[in-house]
Amino acid sequence: MLSPQIQLFNAIFAASLNLGYKTIDYSPTSDDSLPYPFVFVAETNSDDVINNKDVITGRVRQTVHVWGYAHDRATFTDIVYQLEMKLRHLTTLKNYRLEITELNSNQIIDNTTTDNLLHGTIEAEYKLS
């Protein structure tokens, strides 16, 4: 059985791909020359409460990053919004039920490259049962 962390990661990665977004699972570098916009399914954190040797409950959190061109803010914000909607409606994994307890996002200007970019971060927390 896969851990709840990898099941959540896989579900969010697949949801992003199903929405048609270029989606990666590694921290991009300037050498990658990825086309914008793209989604990076990043950090997963959890606070497990093991009730017995087979049942894991607790909380699991997933961070998702989105990068896009600042001059195409409408596309960028639509990607962030569509991902937020998918995260809000994610209620089951293969071996777990999920209840979203928190969803936070922010969007900032990213001046780490020569391109004028927007960088969005979405953080979703779920209760496992």
mmCIF file of C-alpha atoms in Angstrom:
data_model
loop_
_atom_site.group_PDB
_atom_site.id
_atom_site.type_symbol
_atom_site.label_atom_id
_atom_site.label_comp_id
_atom_site.label_asym_id
_atom_site.label_seq_id
_atom_site.Cartn_x
_atom_site.Cartn_y
_atom_site.Cartn_z
ATOM 1 C CA MET A 1 0.000 0.000 0.000
ATOM 2 C CA LEU A 2 1.292 3.448 -0.905
ATOM 3 C CA SER A 3 1.614 6.102 1.766
ATOM 4 C CA PRO A 4 -1.066 8.779 1.957
ATOM 5 C CA GLN A 5 1.581 11.349 1.013
ATOM 6 C CA ILE A 6 2.439 9.716 -2.323
ATOM 7 C CA GLN A 7 -1.206 8.947 -3.046
ATOM 8 C CA LEU A 8 -2.067 12.638 -2.570
ATOM 9 C CA PHE A 9 0.940 13.732 -4.636
ATOM 10 C CA ASN A 10 -0.055 11.355 -7.452
ATOM 11 C CA ALA A 11 -3.688 12.488 -7.384
ATOM 12 C CA ILE A 12 -2.753 16.167 -7.628
ATOM 13 C CA PHE A 13 -0.117 15.514 -10.305
ATOM 14 C CA ALA A 14 -2.673 13.564 -12.372
ATOM 15 C CA ALA A 15 -5.319 16.268 -11.877
ATOM 16 C CA SER A 16 -2.939 18.913 -13.203
ATOM 17 C CA LEU A 17 -2.067 16.771 -16.225
ATOM 18 C CA ASN A 18 -5.766 16.059 -16.849
ATOM 19 C CA LEU A 19 -6.393 19.804 -16.914
ATOM 20 C CA GLY A 20 -3.832 19.966 -19.727
ATOM 21 C CA TYR A 21 -1.047 21.749 -17.856
ATOM 22 C CA LYS A 22 2.678 21.097 -18.277
ATOM 23 C CA THR A 23 3.352 19.484 -14.889
ATOM 24 C CA ILE A 24 6.687 18.583 -13.297
ATOM 25 C CA ASP A 25 7.786 16.884 -10.082
ATOM 26 C CA TYR A 26 11.166 18.533 -9.589
ATOM 27 C CA SER A 27 12.376 22.008 -8.755
ATOM 28 C CA PRO A 28 12.978 23.756 -12.081
ATOM 29 C CA THR A 29 16.300 25.368 -12.898
ATOM 30 C CA SER A 30 17.240 27.941 -15.509
ATOM 31 C CA ASP A 31 18.811 25.125 -17.566
ATOM 32 C CA ASP A 32 15.444 23.369 -17.969
ATOM 33 C CA SER A 33 14.087 25.924 -20.457
ATOM 34 C CA LEU A 34 10.526 24.883 -19.617
ATOM 35 C CA PRO A 35 7.803 26.656 -21.563
ATOM 36 C CA TYR A 36 5.501 28.856 -19.482
ATOM 37 C CA PRO A 37 3.045 28.327 -17.938
ATOM 38 C CA PHE A 38 3.843 25.202 -15.936
ATOM 39 C CA VAL A 39 2.913 23.544 -12.650
ATOM 40 C CA PHE A 40 5.347 22.094 -10.116
ATOM 41 C CA VAL A 41 3.818 19.656 -7.607
ATOM 42 C CA ALA A 42 6.233 20.192 -4.742
ATOM 43 C CA GLU A 43 6.441 19.554 -1.021
ATOM 44 C CA THR A 44 4.286 17.088 0.867
ATOM 45 C CA ASN A 45 4.103 17.203 4.668
ATOM 46 C CA SER A 46 2.114 15.167 7.131
ATOM 47 C CA ASP A 47 1.224 14.756 10.768
ATOM 48 C CA ASP A 48 0.268 11.111 11.172
ATOM 49 C CA VAL A 49 -1.647 9.641 14.054
ATOM 50 C CA ILE A 50 -1.394 5.869 13.942
ATOM 51 C CA ASN A 51 -4.417 4.363 15.674
ATOM 52 C CA ASN A 52 -3.187 0.818 15.185
ATOM 53 C CA LYS A 53 -0.686 -0.951 12.958
ATOM 54 C CA ASP A 54 -2.921 -0.723 9.867
ATOM 55 C CA VAL A 55 -4.803 2.575 10.184
ATOM 56 C CA ILE A 56 -3.216 5.964 9.613
ATOM 57 C CA THR A 57 -5.132 9.134 10.323
ATOM 58 C CA GLY A 58 -3.931 12.669 10.721
ATOM 59 C CA ARG A 59 -3.262 15.506 8.298
ATOM 60 C CA VAL A 60 -1.410 15.725 5.025
ATOM 61 C CA ARG A 61 -0.419 18.929 3.209
ATOM 62 C CA GLN A 62 0.584 19.453 -0.410
ATOM 63 C CA THR A 63 2.221 22.504 -1.964
ATOM 64 C CA VAL A 64 1.768 23.274 -5.657
ATOM 65 C CA HIS A 65 3.626 26.023 -7.537
ATOM 66 C CA VAL A 66 2.505 27.666 -10.774
ATOM 67 C CA TRP A 67 4.654 29.863 -13.013
ATOM 68 C CA GLY A 68 3.381 31.907 -15.926
ATOM 69 C CA TYR A 69 3.999 35.094 -17.870
ATOM 70 C CA ALA A 70 2.927 38.301 -16.135
ATOM 71 C CA HIS A 71 1.579 39.687 -19.418
ATOM 72 C CA ASP A 72 -0.869 36.742 -19.540
ATOM 73 C CA ARG A 73 -2.311 37.120 -16.046
ATOM 74 C CA ALA A 74 -5.720 35.788 -17.130
ATOM 75 C CA THR A 75 -4.267 32.408 -18.146
ATOM 76 C CA PHE A 76 -2.083 32.274 -15.049
ATOM 77 C CA THR A 77 -4.914 33.024 -12.623
ATOM 78 C CA ASP A 78 -7.197 30.567 -14.420
ATOM 79 C CA ILE A 79 -4.617 27.794 -13.915
ATOM 80 C CA VAL A 80 -4.365 28.622 -10.209
ATOM 81 C CA TYR A 81 -8.161 28.723 -9.907
ATOM 82 C CA GLN A 82 -8.707 25.430 -11.765
ATOM 83 C CA LEU A 83 -6.120 23.693 -9.567
ATOM 84 C CA GLU A 84 -7.739 25.135 -6.433
ATOM 85 C CA MET A 85 -11.105 23.769 -7.558
ATOM 86 C CA LYS A 86 -9.606 20.304 -8.125
ATOM 87 C CA LEU A 87 -7.965 20.409 -4.695
ATOM 88 C CA ARG A 88 -11.246 21.479 -3.051
ATOM 89 C CA HIS A 89 -13.106 18.557 -4.609
ATOM 90 C CA LEU A 90 -10.502 15.882 -3.865
ATOM 91 C CA THR A 91 -12.220 13.609 -1.335
ATOM 92 C CA THR A 92 -10.774 10.132 -1.828
ATOM 93 C CA LEU A 93 -7.512 8.402 -2.487
ATOM 94 C CA LYS A 94 -7.075 4.685 -3.086
ATOM 95 C CA ASN A 95 -6.855 3.858 0.621
ATOM 96 C CA TYR A 96 -8.022 7.048 2.339
ATOM 97 C CA ARG A 97 -10.842 9.512 2.597
ATOM 98 C CA LEU A 98 -9.900 13.172 2.577
ATOM 99 C CA GLU A 99 -11.532 16.234 4.025
ATOM 100 C CA ILE A 100 -10.004 19.550 3.027
ATOM 101 C CA THR A 101 -9.325 21.639 6.118
ATOM 102 C CA GLU A 102 -7.372 24.528 4.633
ATOM 103 C CA LEU A 103 -6.563 25.962 1.214
ATOM 104 C CA ASN A 104 -4.255 28.949 0.855
ATOM 105 C CA SER A 105 -2.794 30.527 -2.235
ATOM 106 C CA ASN A 106 -0.758 33.550 -3.158
ATOM 107 C CA GLN A 107 0.510 35.105 -6.335
ATOM 108 C CA ILE A 108 3.652 37.217 -6.555
ATOM 109 C CA ILE A 109 5.806 38.828 -9.210
ATOM 110 C CA ASP A 110 8.828 36.607 -9.918
ATOM 111 C CA ASN A 111 11.926 38.480 -11.036
ATOM 112 C CA THR A 112 14.394 35.604 -10.723
ATOM 113 C CA THR A 113 14.733 35.321 -14.512
ATOM 114 C CA THR A 114 14.908 37.756 -17.400
ATOM 115 C CA ASP A 115 11.230 36.963 -18.113
ATOM 116 C CA ASN A 116 8.471 38.957 -16.423
ATOM 117 C CA LEU A 117 6.738 36.145 -14.504
ATOM 118 C CA LEU A 118 4.057 35.438 -11.963
ATOM 119 C CA HIS A 119 4.594 32.742 -9.341
ATOM 120 C CA GLY A 120 1.642 31.215 -7.551
ATOM 121 C CA THR A 121 1.746 28.937 -4.540
ATOM 122 C CA ILE A 122 -1.183 26.788 -3.448
ATOM 123 C CA GLU A 123 -1.102 24.967 -0.127
ATOM 124 C CA ALA A 124 -3.823 22.443 0.636
ATOM 125 C CA GLU A 125 -4.265 20.584 3.911
ATOM 126 C CA TYR A 126 -6.455 17.516 4.281
ATOM 127 C CA LYS A 127 -7.646 15.439 7.201
ATOM 128 C CA LEU A 128 -7.101 11.716 6.577
ATOM 129 C CA SER A 129 -9.570 9.049 7.579
#
